[in-house]
CSV table of C-alpha atoms in Angstrom, one decimal:
chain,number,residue,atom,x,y,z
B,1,UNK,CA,-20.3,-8.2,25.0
B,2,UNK,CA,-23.8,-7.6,26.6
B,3,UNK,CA,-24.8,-3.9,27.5
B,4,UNK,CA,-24.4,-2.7,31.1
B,5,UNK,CA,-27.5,-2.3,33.1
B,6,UNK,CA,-28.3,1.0,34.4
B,7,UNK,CA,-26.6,0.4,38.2
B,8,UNK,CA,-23.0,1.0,36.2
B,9,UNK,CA,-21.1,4.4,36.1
B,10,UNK,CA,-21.4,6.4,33.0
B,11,UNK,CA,-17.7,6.2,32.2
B,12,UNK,CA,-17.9,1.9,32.6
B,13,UNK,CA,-21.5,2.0,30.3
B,14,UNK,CA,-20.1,4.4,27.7
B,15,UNK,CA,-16.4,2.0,27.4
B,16,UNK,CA,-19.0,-0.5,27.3
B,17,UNK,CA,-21.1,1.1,24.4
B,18,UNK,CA,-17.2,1.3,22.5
B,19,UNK,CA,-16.4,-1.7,23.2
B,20,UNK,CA,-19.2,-3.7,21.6
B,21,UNK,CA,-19.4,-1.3,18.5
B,22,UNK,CA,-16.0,-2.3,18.2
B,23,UNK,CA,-17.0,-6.3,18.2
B,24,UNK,CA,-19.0,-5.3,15.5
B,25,UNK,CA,-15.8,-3.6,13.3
B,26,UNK,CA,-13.7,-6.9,14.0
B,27,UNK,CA,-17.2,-9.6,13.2
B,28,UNK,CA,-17.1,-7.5,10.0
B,29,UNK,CA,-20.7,-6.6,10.5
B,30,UNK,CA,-20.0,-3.1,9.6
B,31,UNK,CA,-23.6,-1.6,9.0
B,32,UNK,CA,-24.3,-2.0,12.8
B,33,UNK,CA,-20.6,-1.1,13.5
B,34,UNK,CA,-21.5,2.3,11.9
B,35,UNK,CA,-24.5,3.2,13.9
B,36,UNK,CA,-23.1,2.4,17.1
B,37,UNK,CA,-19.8,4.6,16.3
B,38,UNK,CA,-22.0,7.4,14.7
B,39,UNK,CA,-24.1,7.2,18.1
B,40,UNK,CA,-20.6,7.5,20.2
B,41,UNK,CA,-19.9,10.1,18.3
B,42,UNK,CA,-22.6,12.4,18.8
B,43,UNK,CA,-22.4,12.2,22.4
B,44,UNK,CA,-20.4,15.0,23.9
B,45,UNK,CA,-20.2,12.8,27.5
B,46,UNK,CA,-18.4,9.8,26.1
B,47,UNK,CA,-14.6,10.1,26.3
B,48,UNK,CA,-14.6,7.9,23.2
B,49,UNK,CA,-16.3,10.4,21.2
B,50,UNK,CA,-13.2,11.7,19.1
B,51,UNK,CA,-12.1,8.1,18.5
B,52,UNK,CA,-15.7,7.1,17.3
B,53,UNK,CA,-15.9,9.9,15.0
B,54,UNK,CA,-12.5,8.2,13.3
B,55,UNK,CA,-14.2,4.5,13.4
B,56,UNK,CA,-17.0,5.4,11.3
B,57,UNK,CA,-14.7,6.4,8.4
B,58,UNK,CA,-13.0,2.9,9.3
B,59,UNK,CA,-16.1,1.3,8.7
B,60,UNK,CA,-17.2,3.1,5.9
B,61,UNK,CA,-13.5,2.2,4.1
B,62,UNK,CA,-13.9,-1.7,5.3
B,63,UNK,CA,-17.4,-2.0,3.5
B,64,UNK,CA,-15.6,-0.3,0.6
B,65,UNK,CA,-12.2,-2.4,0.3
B,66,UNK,CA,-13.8,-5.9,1.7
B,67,UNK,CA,-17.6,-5.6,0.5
B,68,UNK,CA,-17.2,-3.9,-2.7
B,69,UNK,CA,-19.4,-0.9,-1.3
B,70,UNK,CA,-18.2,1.9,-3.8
B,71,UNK,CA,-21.1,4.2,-2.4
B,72,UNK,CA,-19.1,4.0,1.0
B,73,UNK,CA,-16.1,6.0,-0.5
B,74,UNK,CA,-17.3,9.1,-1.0
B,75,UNK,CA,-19.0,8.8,2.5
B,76,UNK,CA,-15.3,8.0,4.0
B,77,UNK,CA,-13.4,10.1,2.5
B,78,UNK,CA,-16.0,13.0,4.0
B,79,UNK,CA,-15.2,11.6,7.2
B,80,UNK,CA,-11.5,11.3,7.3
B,81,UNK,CA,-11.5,15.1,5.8
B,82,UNK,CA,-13.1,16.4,8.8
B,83,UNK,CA,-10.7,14.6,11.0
B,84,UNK,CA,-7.9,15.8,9.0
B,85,UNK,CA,-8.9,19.3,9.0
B,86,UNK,CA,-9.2,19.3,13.1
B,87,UNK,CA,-6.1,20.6,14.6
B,88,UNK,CA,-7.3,19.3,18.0
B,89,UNK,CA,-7.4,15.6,17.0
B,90,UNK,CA,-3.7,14.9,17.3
B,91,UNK,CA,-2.3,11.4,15.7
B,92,UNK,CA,-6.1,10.7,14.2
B,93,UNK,CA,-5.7,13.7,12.3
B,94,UNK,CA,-2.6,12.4,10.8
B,95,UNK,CA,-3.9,8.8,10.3
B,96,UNK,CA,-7.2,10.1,8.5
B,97,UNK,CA,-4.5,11.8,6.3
B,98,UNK,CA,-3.1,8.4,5.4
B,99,UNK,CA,-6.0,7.0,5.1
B,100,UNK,CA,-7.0,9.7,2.5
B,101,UNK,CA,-3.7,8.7,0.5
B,102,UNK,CA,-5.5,5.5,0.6
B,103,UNK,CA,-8.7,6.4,-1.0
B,104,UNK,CA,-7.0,8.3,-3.3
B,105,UNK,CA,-5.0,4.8,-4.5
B,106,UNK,CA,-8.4,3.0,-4.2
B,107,UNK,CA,-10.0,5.3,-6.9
B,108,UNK,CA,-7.0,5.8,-8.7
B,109,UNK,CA,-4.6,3.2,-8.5
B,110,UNK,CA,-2.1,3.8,-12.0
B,111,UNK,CA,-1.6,7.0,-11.0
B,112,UNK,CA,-1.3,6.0,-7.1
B,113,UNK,CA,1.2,3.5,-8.8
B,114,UNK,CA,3.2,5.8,-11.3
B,115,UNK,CA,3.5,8.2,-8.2
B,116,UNK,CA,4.9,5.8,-5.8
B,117,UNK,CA,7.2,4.4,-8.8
B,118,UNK,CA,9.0,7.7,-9.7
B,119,UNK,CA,9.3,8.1,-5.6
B,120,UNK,CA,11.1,4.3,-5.9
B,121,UNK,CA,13.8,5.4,-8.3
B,122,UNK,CA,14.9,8.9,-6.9
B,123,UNK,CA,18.9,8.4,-6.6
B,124,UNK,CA,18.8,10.0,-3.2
B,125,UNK,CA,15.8,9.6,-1.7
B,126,UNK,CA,15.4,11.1,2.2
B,127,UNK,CA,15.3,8.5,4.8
B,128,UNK,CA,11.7,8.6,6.2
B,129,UNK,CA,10.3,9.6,2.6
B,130,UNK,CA,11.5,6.1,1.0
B,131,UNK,CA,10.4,4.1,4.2
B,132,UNK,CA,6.9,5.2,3.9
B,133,UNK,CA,7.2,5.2,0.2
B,134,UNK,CA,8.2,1.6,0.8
B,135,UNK,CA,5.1,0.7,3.0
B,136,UNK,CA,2.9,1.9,0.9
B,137,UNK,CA,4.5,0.0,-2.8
B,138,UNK,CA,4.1,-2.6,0.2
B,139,UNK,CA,0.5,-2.6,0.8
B,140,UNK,CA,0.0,-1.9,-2.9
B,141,UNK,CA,1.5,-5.1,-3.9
B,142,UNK,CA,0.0,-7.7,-1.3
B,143,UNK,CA,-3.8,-6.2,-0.9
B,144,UNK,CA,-6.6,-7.9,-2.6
B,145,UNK,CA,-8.2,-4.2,-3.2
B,146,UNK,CA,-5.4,-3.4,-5.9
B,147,UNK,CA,-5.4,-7.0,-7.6
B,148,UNK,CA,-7.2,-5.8,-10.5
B,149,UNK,CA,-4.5,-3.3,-11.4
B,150,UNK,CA,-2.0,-5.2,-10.5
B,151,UNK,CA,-3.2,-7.9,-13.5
B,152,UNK,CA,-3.0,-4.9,-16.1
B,153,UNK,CA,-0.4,-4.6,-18.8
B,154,UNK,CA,2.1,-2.0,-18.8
B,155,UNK,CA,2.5,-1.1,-15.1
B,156,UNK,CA,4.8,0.9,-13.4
B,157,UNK,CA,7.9,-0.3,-13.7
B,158,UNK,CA,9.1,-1.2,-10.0
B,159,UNK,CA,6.4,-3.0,-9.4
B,160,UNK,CA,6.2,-4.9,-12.8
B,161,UNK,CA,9.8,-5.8,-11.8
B,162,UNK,CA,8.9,-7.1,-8.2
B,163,UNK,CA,6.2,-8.9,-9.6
B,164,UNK,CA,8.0,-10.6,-12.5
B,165,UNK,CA,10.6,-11.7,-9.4
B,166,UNK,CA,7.9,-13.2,-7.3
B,167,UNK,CA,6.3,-15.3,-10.2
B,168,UNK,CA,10.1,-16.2,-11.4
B,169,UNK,CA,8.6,-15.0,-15.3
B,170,UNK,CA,11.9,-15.5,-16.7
B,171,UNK,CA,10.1,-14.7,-20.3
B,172,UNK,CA,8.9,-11.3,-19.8
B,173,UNK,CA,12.1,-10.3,-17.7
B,174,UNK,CA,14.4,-11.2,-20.7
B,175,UNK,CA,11.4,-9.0,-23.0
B,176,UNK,CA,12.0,-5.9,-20.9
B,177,UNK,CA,15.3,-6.7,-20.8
B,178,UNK,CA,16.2,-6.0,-24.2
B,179,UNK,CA,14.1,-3.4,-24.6
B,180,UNK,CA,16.0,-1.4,-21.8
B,181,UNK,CA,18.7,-3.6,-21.4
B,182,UNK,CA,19.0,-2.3,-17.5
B,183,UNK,CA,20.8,-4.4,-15.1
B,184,UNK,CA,17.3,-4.9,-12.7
B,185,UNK,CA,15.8,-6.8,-15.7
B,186,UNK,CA,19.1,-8.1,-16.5
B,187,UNK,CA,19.7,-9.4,-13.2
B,188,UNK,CA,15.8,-11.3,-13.6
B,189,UNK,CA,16.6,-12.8,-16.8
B,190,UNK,CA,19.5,-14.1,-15.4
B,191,UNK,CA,18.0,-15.6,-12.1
B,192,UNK,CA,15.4,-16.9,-14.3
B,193,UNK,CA,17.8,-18.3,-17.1
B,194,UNK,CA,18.6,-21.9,-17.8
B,195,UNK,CA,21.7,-23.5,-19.2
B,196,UNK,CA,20.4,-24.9,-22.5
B,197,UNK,CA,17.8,-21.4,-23.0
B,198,UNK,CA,19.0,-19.7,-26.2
B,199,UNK,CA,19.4,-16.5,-24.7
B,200,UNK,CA,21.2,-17.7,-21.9
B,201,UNK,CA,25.0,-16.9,-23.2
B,202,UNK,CA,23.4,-13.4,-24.1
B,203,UNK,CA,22.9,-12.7,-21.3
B,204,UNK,CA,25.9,-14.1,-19.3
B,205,UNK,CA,28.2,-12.2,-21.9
B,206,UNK,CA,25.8,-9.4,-21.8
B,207,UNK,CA,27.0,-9.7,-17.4
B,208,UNK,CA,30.5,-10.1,-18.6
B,209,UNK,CA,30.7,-6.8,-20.2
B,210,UNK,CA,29.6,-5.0,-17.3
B,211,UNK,CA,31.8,-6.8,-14.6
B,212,UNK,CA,34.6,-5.7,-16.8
B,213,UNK,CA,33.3,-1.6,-17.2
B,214,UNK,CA,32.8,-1.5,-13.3
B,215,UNK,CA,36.6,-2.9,-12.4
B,216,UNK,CA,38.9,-0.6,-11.6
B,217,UNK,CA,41.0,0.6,-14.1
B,218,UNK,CA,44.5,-0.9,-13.5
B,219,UNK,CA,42.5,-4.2,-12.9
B,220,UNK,CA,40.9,-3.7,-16.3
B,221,UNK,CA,44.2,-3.2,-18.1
B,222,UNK,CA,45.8,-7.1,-16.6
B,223,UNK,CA,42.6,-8.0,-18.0
């Protein structure tokens, strides 16, 4: 959108001034996006100040995620530690806390991953706790910013297992398997199992066993 002329009110000029650094964020043309923000920002007459202060570490964690910009991390993480240190700032200070959480899984993703996997297999996890352990495993597994680890050997379980479902790699599920012979990798071998595979009446006899040791017991003695 095209700048207001100076006959407008200040409020309408300075939703104005937001409103086209935003088209810059969303055209992805993030090194005019940050100037415009950083210019909202510093002035104390905008209502949009706060929000533009927020936006720039946005930006800054765009370039870095979609532009390969690594420079920009350090730069964001700066920003979202201010916001998250302001009391006054409300729900921004607790998104620029998530969005910390995210740098911190952008810079180091196995141990972002071996955190959220020992979070995945708590017996009795609290309610809210797994749900936004769940969004984040989430995230983890479907952005383009964590491929590369993804692609690595030997990680975290839960999400080696989800990932072994969604490519139906019947091959390494029967490999982990029987070297933990757990009834998730069981249960993928099995799904991923054909009739004439040599390991296929392993594994059904292998399911067999353990339908019979979870029947109840007078069930298990007509047996």
């Amino acid at each position: 959108p095209a700048a207001l002329g100076g006959s407008a009110s200040p409020l309408a000029r300075a939703d104005r001034d937001y409103q086209i650094a935003a088209a810059h964020f969303y055209a992805e043309d993030f090194g005019e996006a940050e100037q415009r923000f950083r210019a909202i920002a510093a002035d104390g007459h905008s209502p949009w100040q706060r929000t533009s202060e927020y936006m720039v570490g946005r930006t800054l964690l765009r370039e870095a995620s979609l532009q390969n910009k690594a420079a920009a991390i350090p730069l964001a993480r700066q920003q979202f530690a201010k916001i998250a240190d302001d009391h006054s700032a409300g729900s921004l200070a607790d998104s620029a806390r998530g969005l910390l959480e995210h740098l911190d899984a952008m810079e180091h993703t196995e141990a972002a991953m071996a955190s959220l996997s020992k979070r995945l297999l708590l017996p009795k996890p609290e309610p809210t706790a797994l749900a936004d352990t769940l969004g984040q495993s989430t995230y983890l597994l479907s952005s383009d910013t964590f491929s590369q680890a993804r692609s690595k050997a030997g990680i975290a379980e839960p999400f080696d297992w989800v990932q072994t479902l969604e490519s139906s790699n019947g091959a390494h599920a029967l490999q982990v398997w029987r070297q933990k012979r757990s009834l998730p990798w069981l249960t993928l071998a099995l799904m991923n199992a054909k009739g004439k595979d040599p390991a296929a009446m392993e594994l059904i006899g292998e399911a067999d066993r353990l339908s019979l040791t979870h029947q109840p017991l007078e069930q298990r003695r007509t047996t």
